[in-house]
Short mmCIF file of N, CA and C in Angstrom, two decimals:
data_model
loop_
_atom_site.label_atom_id
_atom_site.label_comp_id
_atom_site.label_asym_id
_atom_site.label_seq_id
_atom_site.Cartn_x
_atom_site.Cartn_y
_atom_site.Cartn_z
N UNK A 1 0.84 -1.16 0.00
CA UNK A 1 0.00 0.00 0.00
C UNK A 1 0.88 1.23 0.00
N UNK A 2 0.63 2.18 -0.91
CA UNK A 2 1.44 3.38 -1.02
C UNK A 2 1.19 4.34 0.11
N UNK A 3 2.15 5.23 0.30
CA UNK A 3 2.01 6.25 1.32
C UNK A 3 1.15 7.39 0.78
N UNK A 4 0.26 7.87 1.60
CA UNK A 4 -0.60 8.99 1.22
C UNK A 4 0.01 10.24 1.81
N UNK A 5 0.44 11.15 0.94
CA UNK A 5 1.11 12.37 1.37
C UNK A 5 0.16 13.54 1.16
N UNK A 6 -0.01 14.34 2.21
CA UNK A 6 -0.87 15.51 2.14
C UNK A 6 -0.09 16.71 2.62
N UNK A 7 -0.21 17.80 1.90
CA UNK A 7 0.38 19.05 2.35
C UNK A 7 -0.75 20.03 2.56
N UNK A 8 -0.75 20.71 3.70
CA UNK A 8 -1.82 21.65 3.99
C UNK A 8 -3.11 20.93 4.36
N UNK A 9 -4.22 21.60 4.03
CA UNK A 9 -5.53 21.04 4.34
C UNK A 9 -5.85 19.95 3.31
N UNK A 10 -6.14 18.74 3.78
CA UNK A 10 -6.42 17.66 2.82
C UNK A 10 -7.70 17.93 2.02
N UNK A 11 -7.67 17.54 0.78
CA UNK A 11 -8.87 17.64 -0.06
C UNK A 11 -9.81 16.50 0.32
N UNK A 12 -11.03 16.57 -0.16
CA UNK A 12 -11.98 15.48 0.08
C UNK A 12 -11.43 14.17 -0.49
N UNK A 13 -10.83 14.24 -1.67
CA UNK A 13 -10.26 13.03 -2.29
C UNK A 13 -9.15 12.45 -1.41
N UNK A 14 -8.30 13.31 -0.84
CA UNK A 14 -7.23 12.82 0.03
C UNK A 14 -7.80 12.19 1.30
N UNK A 15 -8.82 12.81 1.87
CA UNK A 15 -9.47 12.24 3.05
C UNK A 15 -10.07 10.88 2.72
N UNK A 16 -10.72 10.79 1.57
CA UNK A 16 -11.32 9.52 1.16
C UNK A 16 -10.25 8.45 1.02
N UNK A 17 -9.12 8.80 0.45
CA UNK A 17 -8.02 7.84 0.27
C UNK A 17 -7.47 7.36 1.60
N UNK A 18 -7.26 8.27 2.54
CA UNK A 18 -6.67 7.87 3.82
C UNK A 18 -7.67 7.05 4.64
N UNK A 19 -8.94 7.41 4.60
CA UNK A 19 -9.96 6.63 5.32
C UNK A 19 -10.07 5.24 4.69
N UNK A 20 -10.04 5.17 3.37
CA UNK A 20 -10.09 3.87 2.69
C UNK A 20 -8.88 3.02 3.07
N UNK A 21 -7.71 3.62 3.14
CA UNK A 21 -6.50 2.88 3.50
C UNK A 21 -6.59 2.34 4.92
N UNK A 22 -7.10 3.15 5.84
CA UNK A 22 -7.28 2.69 7.23
C UNK A 22 -8.30 1.56 7.27
N UNK A 23 -9.41 1.73 6.56
CA UNK A 23 -10.44 0.68 6.52
C UNK A 23 -9.91 -0.62 5.95
N UNK A 24 -9.14 -0.53 4.88
CA UNK A 24 -8.57 -1.72 4.26
C UNK A 24 -7.61 -2.43 5.20
N UNK A 25 -6.73 -1.66 5.84
CA UNK A 25 -5.76 -2.26 6.77
C UNK A 25 -6.48 -2.90 7.96
N UNK A 26 -7.51 -2.24 8.47
CA UNK A 26 -8.28 -2.77 9.58
C UNK A 26 -8.96 -4.08 9.15
N UNK A 27 -9.59 -4.08 7.98
CA UNK A 27 -10.28 -5.27 7.49
C UNK A 27 -9.30 -6.42 7.27
N UNK A 28 -8.11 -6.13 6.76
CA UNK A 28 -7.10 -7.18 6.56
C UNK A 28 -6.69 -7.80 7.90
N UNK A 29 -6.54 -6.97 8.92
CA UNK A 29 -6.19 -7.47 10.25
C UNK A 29 -7.34 -8.31 10.81
N UNK A 30 -8.57 -7.86 10.61
CA UNK A 30 -9.76 -8.60 11.05
C UNK A 30 -9.84 -9.95 10.34
N UNK A 31 -9.63 -9.96 9.02
CA UNK A 31 -9.70 -11.19 8.23
C UNK A 31 -8.61 -12.18 8.66
N UNK A 32 -7.40 -11.67 8.92
CA UNK A 32 -6.31 -12.55 9.36
C UNK A 32 -6.61 -13.15 10.73
N UNK A 33 -7.15 -12.34 11.63
CA UNK A 33 -7.51 -12.84 12.97
C UNK A 33 -8.63 -13.87 12.86
N UNK A 34 -9.62 -13.61 12.02
CA UNK A 34 -10.72 -14.56 11.82
C UNK A 34 -10.18 -15.89 11.30
N UNK A 35 -9.26 -15.82 10.34
CA UNK A 35 -8.69 -17.04 9.76
C UNK A 35 -7.94 -17.85 10.82
N UNK A 36 -7.26 -17.16 11.72
CA UNK A 36 -6.55 -17.87 12.79
C UNK A 36 -7.52 -18.60 13.73
N UNK A 37 -8.79 -18.22 13.67
CA UNK A 37 -9.81 -18.87 14.50
C UNK A 37 -10.76 -19.71 13.66
N UNK A 38 -10.32 -20.05 12.43
CA UNK A 38 -11.06 -20.98 11.59
C UNK A 38 -12.26 -20.41 10.85
N UNK A 39 -12.34 -19.09 10.74
CA UNK A 39 -13.47 -18.46 10.05
C UNK A 39 -13.01 -17.64 8.86
N UNK A 40 -13.87 -17.54 7.86
CA UNK A 40 -13.62 -16.59 6.78
C UNK A 40 -13.99 -15.21 7.29
N UNK A 41 -13.56 -14.20 6.57
CA UNK A 41 -13.92 -12.84 6.99
C UNK A 41 -15.43 -12.64 6.93
N UNK A 42 -16.11 -13.24 5.96
CA UNK A 42 -17.57 -13.13 5.86
C UNK A 42 -18.26 -13.79 7.05
N UNK A 43 -17.76 -14.92 7.47
CA UNK A 43 -18.34 -15.60 8.63
C UNK A 43 -18.13 -14.78 9.90
N UNK A 44 -16.94 -14.22 10.06
CA UNK A 44 -16.66 -13.40 11.23
C UNK A 44 -17.48 -12.11 11.21
N UNK A 45 -17.62 -11.50 10.02
CA UNK A 45 -18.47 -10.30 9.91
C UNK A 45 -19.91 -10.63 10.28
N UNK A 46 -20.39 -11.78 9.85
CA UNK A 46 -21.75 -12.20 10.18
C UNK A 46 -21.89 -12.39 11.69
N UNK A 47 -20.90 -12.99 12.29
CA UNK A 47 -20.91 -13.20 13.73
C UNK A 47 -21.02 -11.86 14.46
N UNK A 48 -20.26 -10.90 14.00
CA UNK A 48 -20.28 -9.55 14.57
C UNK A 48 -21.65 -8.90 14.37
N UNK A 49 -22.27 -9.17 13.22
CA UNK A 49 -23.55 -8.53 12.87
C UNK A 49 -24.74 -9.11 13.61
N UNK A 50 -24.60 -10.29 14.22
CA UNK A 50 -25.74 -10.93 14.90
C UNK A 50 -25.58 -10.92 16.42
N UNK A 51 -24.82 -9.97 16.93
CA UNK A 51 -24.71 -9.86 18.39
C UNK A 51 -26.08 -9.57 19.00
N UNK A 52 -26.90 -8.86 18.25
CA UNK A 52 -28.32 -8.73 18.56
C UNK A 52 -29.03 -9.55 17.48
N UNK A 53 -30.01 -10.38 17.84
CA UNK A 53 -30.68 -11.22 16.84
C UNK A 53 -31.26 -10.40 15.68
N UNK A 54 -31.04 -10.88 14.45
CA UNK A 54 -31.54 -10.19 13.26
C UNK A 54 -32.14 -11.19 12.28
N UNK A 55 -33.14 -10.75 11.51
CA UNK A 55 -33.67 -11.61 10.46
C UNK A 55 -32.62 -11.88 9.39
N UNK A 56 -32.71 -13.03 8.74
CA UNK A 56 -31.76 -13.41 7.69
C UNK A 56 -31.66 -12.31 6.62
N UNK A 57 -32.79 -11.75 6.20
CA UNK A 57 -32.78 -10.72 5.15
C UNK A 57 -32.01 -9.48 5.61
N UNK A 58 -32.20 -9.09 6.87
CA UNK A 58 -31.47 -7.94 7.41
C UNK A 58 -29.97 -8.24 7.49
N UNK A 59 -29.63 -9.48 7.84
CA UNK A 59 -28.23 -9.87 7.89
C UNK A 59 -27.60 -9.76 6.50
N UNK A 60 -28.32 -10.17 5.48
CA UNK A 60 -27.82 -10.04 4.10
C UNK A 60 -27.54 -8.58 3.79
N UNK A 61 -28.43 -7.70 4.21
CA UNK A 61 -28.22 -6.26 4.00
C UNK A 61 -26.99 -5.75 4.72
N UNK A 62 -26.81 -6.18 5.96
CA UNK A 62 -25.65 -5.74 6.75
C UNK A 62 -24.34 -6.22 6.13
N UNK A 63 -24.39 -7.40 5.54
CA UNK A 63 -23.18 -7.97 4.93
C UNK A 63 -23.00 -7.53 3.48
N UNK A 64 -24.03 -6.88 2.92
CA UNK A 64 -23.95 -6.43 1.53
C UNK A 64 -23.90 -7.58 0.55
N UNK A 65 -24.66 -8.64 0.82
CA UNK A 65 -24.66 -9.79 -0.08
C UNK A 65 -26.08 -10.30 -0.27
N UNK A 66 -26.24 -11.21 -1.19
CA UNK A 66 -27.53 -11.80 -1.49
C UNK A 66 -27.96 -12.73 -0.35
N UNK A 67 -29.27 -12.80 -0.15
CA UNK A 67 -29.81 -13.65 0.92
C UNK A 67 -29.39 -15.11 0.75
N UNK A 68 -29.23 -15.57 -0.48
CA UNK A 68 -28.82 -16.97 -0.70
C UNK A 68 -27.41 -17.22 -0.17
N UNK A 69 -26.53 -16.22 -0.21
CA UNK A 69 -25.18 -16.37 0.33
C UNK A 69 -25.20 -16.46 1.85
N UNK A 70 -26.14 -15.76 2.46
CA UNK A 70 -26.22 -15.74 3.92
C UNK A 70 -26.57 -17.12 4.47
N UNK A 71 -27.36 -17.87 3.73
CA UNK A 71 -27.73 -19.22 4.17
C UNK A 71 -26.50 -20.07 4.42
N UNK A 72 -25.56 -20.07 3.51
CA UNK A 72 -24.33 -20.86 3.67
C UNK A 72 -23.48 -20.36 4.82
N UNK A 73 -23.41 -19.04 4.98
CA UNK A 73 -22.62 -18.47 6.07
C UNK A 73 -23.23 -18.88 7.41
N UNK A 74 -24.55 -18.76 7.53
CA UNK A 74 -25.23 -19.10 8.79
C UNK A 74 -25.16 -20.61 9.03
N UNK A 75 -25.27 -21.41 7.98
CA UNK A 75 -25.11 -22.87 8.13
C UNK A 75 -23.78 -23.18 8.78
N UNK A 76 -22.72 -22.53 8.31
CA UNK A 76 -21.37 -22.78 8.85
C UNK A 76 -21.29 -22.33 10.31
N UNK A 77 -21.84 -21.16 10.63
CA UNK A 77 -21.80 -20.68 12.02
C UNK A 77 -22.56 -21.64 12.93
N UNK A 78 -23.69 -22.15 12.45
CA UNK A 78 -24.46 -23.11 13.24
C UNK A 78 -23.67 -24.40 13.43
N UNK A 79 -23.03 -24.89 12.38
CA UNK A 79 -22.29 -26.15 12.48
C UNK A 79 -21.13 -26.05 13.46
N UNK A 80 -20.60 -24.84 13.64
CA UNK A 80 -19.51 -24.61 14.58
C UNK A 80 -20.01 -24.25 15.98
N UNK A 81 -21.33 -24.13 16.13
CA UNK A 81 -21.90 -23.76 17.42
C UNK A 81 -21.73 -22.29 17.76
N UNK A 82 -21.49 -21.46 16.74
CA UNK A 82 -21.25 -20.03 16.97
C UNK A 82 -22.51 -19.18 16.81
N UNK A 83 -23.47 -19.69 16.05
CA UNK A 83 -24.71 -18.97 15.81
C UNK A 83 -25.87 -19.93 15.80
N UNK A 84 -27.07 -19.38 15.91
CA UNK A 84 -28.26 -20.21 15.85
C UNK A 84 -29.34 -19.48 15.06
N UNK A 85 -30.18 -20.28 14.44
CA UNK A 85 -31.29 -19.78 13.63
C UNK A 85 -32.58 -20.23 14.31
N UNK A 86 -33.53 -19.32 14.41
CA UNK A 86 -34.82 -19.67 14.99
C UNK A 86 -35.93 -18.90 14.29
N UNK A 87 -37.14 -19.40 14.41
CA UNK A 87 -38.28 -18.72 13.79
C UNK A 87 -38.63 -17.48 14.61
N UNK A 88 -39.02 -16.41 13.90
CA UNK A 88 -39.44 -15.18 14.57
C UNK A 88 -40.75 -15.42 15.29
N UNK A 89 -40.91 -14.81 16.43
CA UNK A 89 -42.11 -15.00 17.23
C UNK A 89 -43.37 -14.54 16.49
N UNK A 90 -43.30 -13.40 15.81
CA UNK A 90 -44.46 -12.84 15.14
C UNK A 90 -44.79 -13.47 13.80
N UNK A 91 -43.79 -14.07 13.15
CA UNK A 91 -43.99 -14.66 11.82
C UNK A 91 -43.03 -15.84 11.70
N UNK A 92 -43.54 -17.04 11.83
CA UNK A 92 -42.71 -18.24 11.84
C UNK A 92 -41.96 -18.45 10.53
N UNK A 93 -42.38 -17.76 9.45
CA UNK A 93 -41.68 -17.89 8.16
C UNK A 93 -40.35 -17.14 8.18
N UNK A 94 -40.24 -16.14 9.05
CA UNK A 94 -39.02 -15.33 9.14
C UNK A 94 -38.03 -16.01 10.08
N UNK A 95 -36.82 -16.19 9.60
CA UNK A 95 -35.77 -16.82 10.42
C UNK A 95 -34.88 -15.73 11.02
N UNK A 96 -34.65 -15.85 12.31
CA UNK A 96 -33.82 -14.91 13.06
C UNK A 96 -32.48 -15.59 13.34
N UNK A 97 -31.40 -14.84 13.20
CA UNK A 97 -30.06 -15.38 13.48
C UNK A 97 -29.51 -14.66 14.70
N UNK A 98 -28.92 -15.43 15.61
CA UNK A 98 -28.34 -14.86 16.82
C UNK A 98 -27.02 -15.55 17.13
N UNK A 99 -26.17 -14.84 17.81
CA UNK A 99 -24.88 -15.38 18.24
C UNK A 99 -25.10 -16.25 19.47
N UNK A 100 -24.31 -17.29 19.63
CA UNK A 100 -24.36 -18.13 20.83
C UNK A 100 -23.30 -17.65 21.81
N UNK A 101 -23.31 -18.21 23.00
CA UNK A 101 -22.27 -17.88 23.98
C UNK A 101 -20.89 -18.22 23.45
N UNK A 102 -20.78 -19.38 22.80
CA UNK A 102 -19.50 -19.77 22.21
C UNK A 102 -19.10 -18.80 21.10
N UNK A 103 -20.07 -18.34 20.32
CA UNK A 103 -19.81 -17.36 19.27
C UNK A 103 -19.29 -16.05 19.85
N UNK A 104 -19.85 -15.62 20.98
CA UNK A 104 -19.37 -14.40 21.64
C UNK A 104 -17.92 -14.56 22.08
N UNK A 105 -17.59 -15.75 22.59
CA UNK A 105 -16.21 -16.02 23.02
C UNK A 105 -15.26 -15.96 21.83
N UNK A 106 -15.63 -16.58 20.72
CA UNK A 106 -14.77 -16.58 19.53
C UNK A 106 -14.63 -15.17 18.97
N UNK A 107 -15.71 -14.41 18.95
CA UNK A 107 -15.64 -13.03 18.46
C UNK A 107 -14.71 -12.20 19.35
N UNK A 108 -14.77 -12.39 20.64
CA UNK A 108 -13.86 -11.69 21.56
C UNK A 108 -12.41 -12.09 21.29
N UNK A 109 -12.17 -13.37 21.01
CA UNK A 109 -10.81 -13.84 20.69
C UNK A 109 -10.32 -13.21 19.39
N UNK A 110 -11.20 -13.12 18.39
CA UNK A 110 -10.82 -12.50 17.12
C UNK A 110 -10.43 -11.05 17.34
N UNK A 111 -11.25 -10.32 18.07
CA UNK A 111 -10.95 -8.91 18.35
C UNK A 111 -9.63 -8.76 19.11
N UNK A 112 -9.41 -9.62 20.09
CA UNK A 112 -8.18 -9.56 20.87
C UNK A 112 -6.96 -9.91 20.02
N UNK A 113 -7.17 -10.71 18.98
CA UNK A 113 -6.09 -11.18 18.11
C UNK A 113 -5.77 -10.20 16.98
N UNK A 114 -6.46 -9.08 16.93
CA UNK A 114 -6.21 -8.08 15.88
C UNK A 114 -5.02 -7.21 16.31
N UNK A 115 -3.83 -7.77 16.21
CA UNK A 115 -2.64 -7.14 16.77
C UNK A 115 -2.29 -5.80 16.12
N UNK A 116 -2.42 -5.72 14.80
CA UNK A 116 -2.08 -4.46 14.13
C UNK A 116 -3.04 -3.34 14.54
N UNK A 117 -4.32 -3.67 14.61
CA UNK A 117 -5.31 -2.67 15.02
C UNK A 117 -5.04 -2.22 16.45
N UNK A 118 -4.74 -3.17 17.33
CA UNK A 118 -4.43 -2.80 18.71
C UNK A 118 -3.21 -1.89 18.78
N UNK A 119 -2.17 -2.24 18.04
CA UNK A 119 -0.96 -1.41 18.05
C UNK A 119 -1.26 -0.01 17.54
N UNK A 120 -2.03 0.08 16.46
CA UNK A 120 -2.34 1.38 15.87
C UNK A 120 -3.14 2.25 16.84
N UNK A 121 -4.21 1.68 17.39
CA UNK A 121 -5.07 2.49 18.26
C UNK A 121 -4.44 2.72 19.63
N UNK A 122 -3.62 1.79 20.09
CA UNK A 122 -2.91 1.99 21.35
C UNK A 122 -1.87 3.11 21.24
N UNK A 123 -1.45 3.44 20.02
CA UNK A 123 -0.47 4.51 19.83
C UNK A 123 -1.08 5.90 20.01
N UNK A 124 -2.40 5.98 20.05
CA UNK A 124 -3.07 7.27 20.20
C UNK A 124 -3.18 7.65 21.67
N UNK A 125 -2.96 8.94 21.96
CA UNK A 125 -3.16 9.39 23.34
C UNK A 125 -4.65 9.67 23.56
N UNK A 126 -5.01 10.01 24.77
CA UNK A 126 -6.42 10.19 25.14
C UNK A 126 -7.11 11.25 24.27
N UNK A 127 -6.45 12.36 24.05
CA UNK A 127 -7.03 13.44 23.25
C UNK A 127 -7.25 13.00 21.80
N UNK A 128 -6.29 12.26 21.24
CA UNK A 128 -6.42 11.76 19.87
C UNK A 128 -7.56 10.74 19.76
N UNK A 129 -7.70 9.89 20.78
CA UNK A 129 -8.79 8.90 20.78
C UNK A 129 -10.15 9.59 20.79
N UNK A 130 -10.27 10.61 21.62
CA UNK A 130 -11.53 11.37 21.69
C UNK A 130 -11.81 12.04 20.36
N UNK A 131 -10.80 12.65 19.77
CA UNK A 131 -10.97 13.35 18.49
C UNK A 131 -11.34 12.37 17.38
N UNK A 132 -10.65 11.25 17.29
CA UNK A 132 -10.93 10.27 16.25
C UNK A 132 -12.35 9.70 16.40
N UNK A 133 -12.72 9.38 17.61
CA UNK A 133 -14.06 8.85 17.86
C UNK A 133 -15.12 9.87 17.47
N UNK A 134 -14.91 11.10 17.84
CA UNK A 134 -15.86 12.17 17.51
C UNK A 134 -15.99 12.36 16.00
N UNK A 135 -14.89 12.37 15.31
CA UNK A 135 -14.91 12.54 13.85
C UNK A 135 -15.60 11.36 13.17
N UNK A 136 -15.29 10.15 13.62
CA UNK A 136 -15.93 8.96 13.04
C UNK A 136 -17.44 8.99 13.27
N UNK A 137 -17.85 9.38 14.47
CA UNK A 137 -19.29 9.45 14.78
C UNK A 137 -19.98 10.54 13.97
N UNK A 138 -19.24 11.55 13.59
CA UNK A 138 -19.81 12.63 12.79
C UNK A 138 -20.05 12.19 11.34
N UNK A 139 -19.09 11.48 10.75
CA UNK A 139 -19.22 11.13 9.33
C UNK A 139 -19.92 9.80 9.09
N UNK A 140 -19.89 8.89 10.06
CA UNK A 140 -20.47 7.57 9.85
C UNK A 140 -21.95 7.60 9.46
N UNK A 141 -22.79 8.38 10.14
CA UNK A 141 -24.21 8.40 9.72
C UNK A 141 -24.40 8.89 8.29
N UNK A 142 -23.53 9.80 7.85
CA UNK A 142 -23.63 10.31 6.49
C UNK A 142 -23.18 9.27 5.46
N UNK A 143 -22.20 8.47 5.83
CA UNK A 143 -21.71 7.42 4.95
C UNK A 143 -22.65 6.23 4.88
N UNK A 144 -23.26 5.89 6.03
CA UNK A 144 -24.11 4.71 6.08
C UNK A 144 -25.57 5.00 5.78
N UNK A 145 -25.91 6.28 5.60
CA UNK A 145 -27.29 6.65 5.25
C UNK A 145 -28.24 6.54 6.41
N UNK A 146 -27.73 6.59 7.64
CA UNK A 146 -28.60 6.48 8.82
C UNK A 146 -28.89 7.84 9.39
#
């Protein structure tokens, strides 16, 4: 990955590039940690997305994939005892996916195993952490359409 050099006030394009680079590096660290725990990045992302029970269709939306792909991902999480599928109380045709206790443990291990992310964020002092969190919270709703 190339170095992003900015002089003066960064342009929107430069900001987009640096945020994309951070996101890519973070995702690569997440994917590597997931693999060390026997999961694909999609399976680990799904595990993260079902910390609160969600319908299969909503999970597909969160993962940005087709509902048919989610079936295989959830099948794998169920076979590993990391997730469970159940019928929705209000409509038995709707399947809800939730994380299991074992899934929560594995997700915690994956997060703890993200060594590059820990090193990067641990390098920030208290003021920088507050500023970064504030900036992310400001732009995230605009990026995610919420």
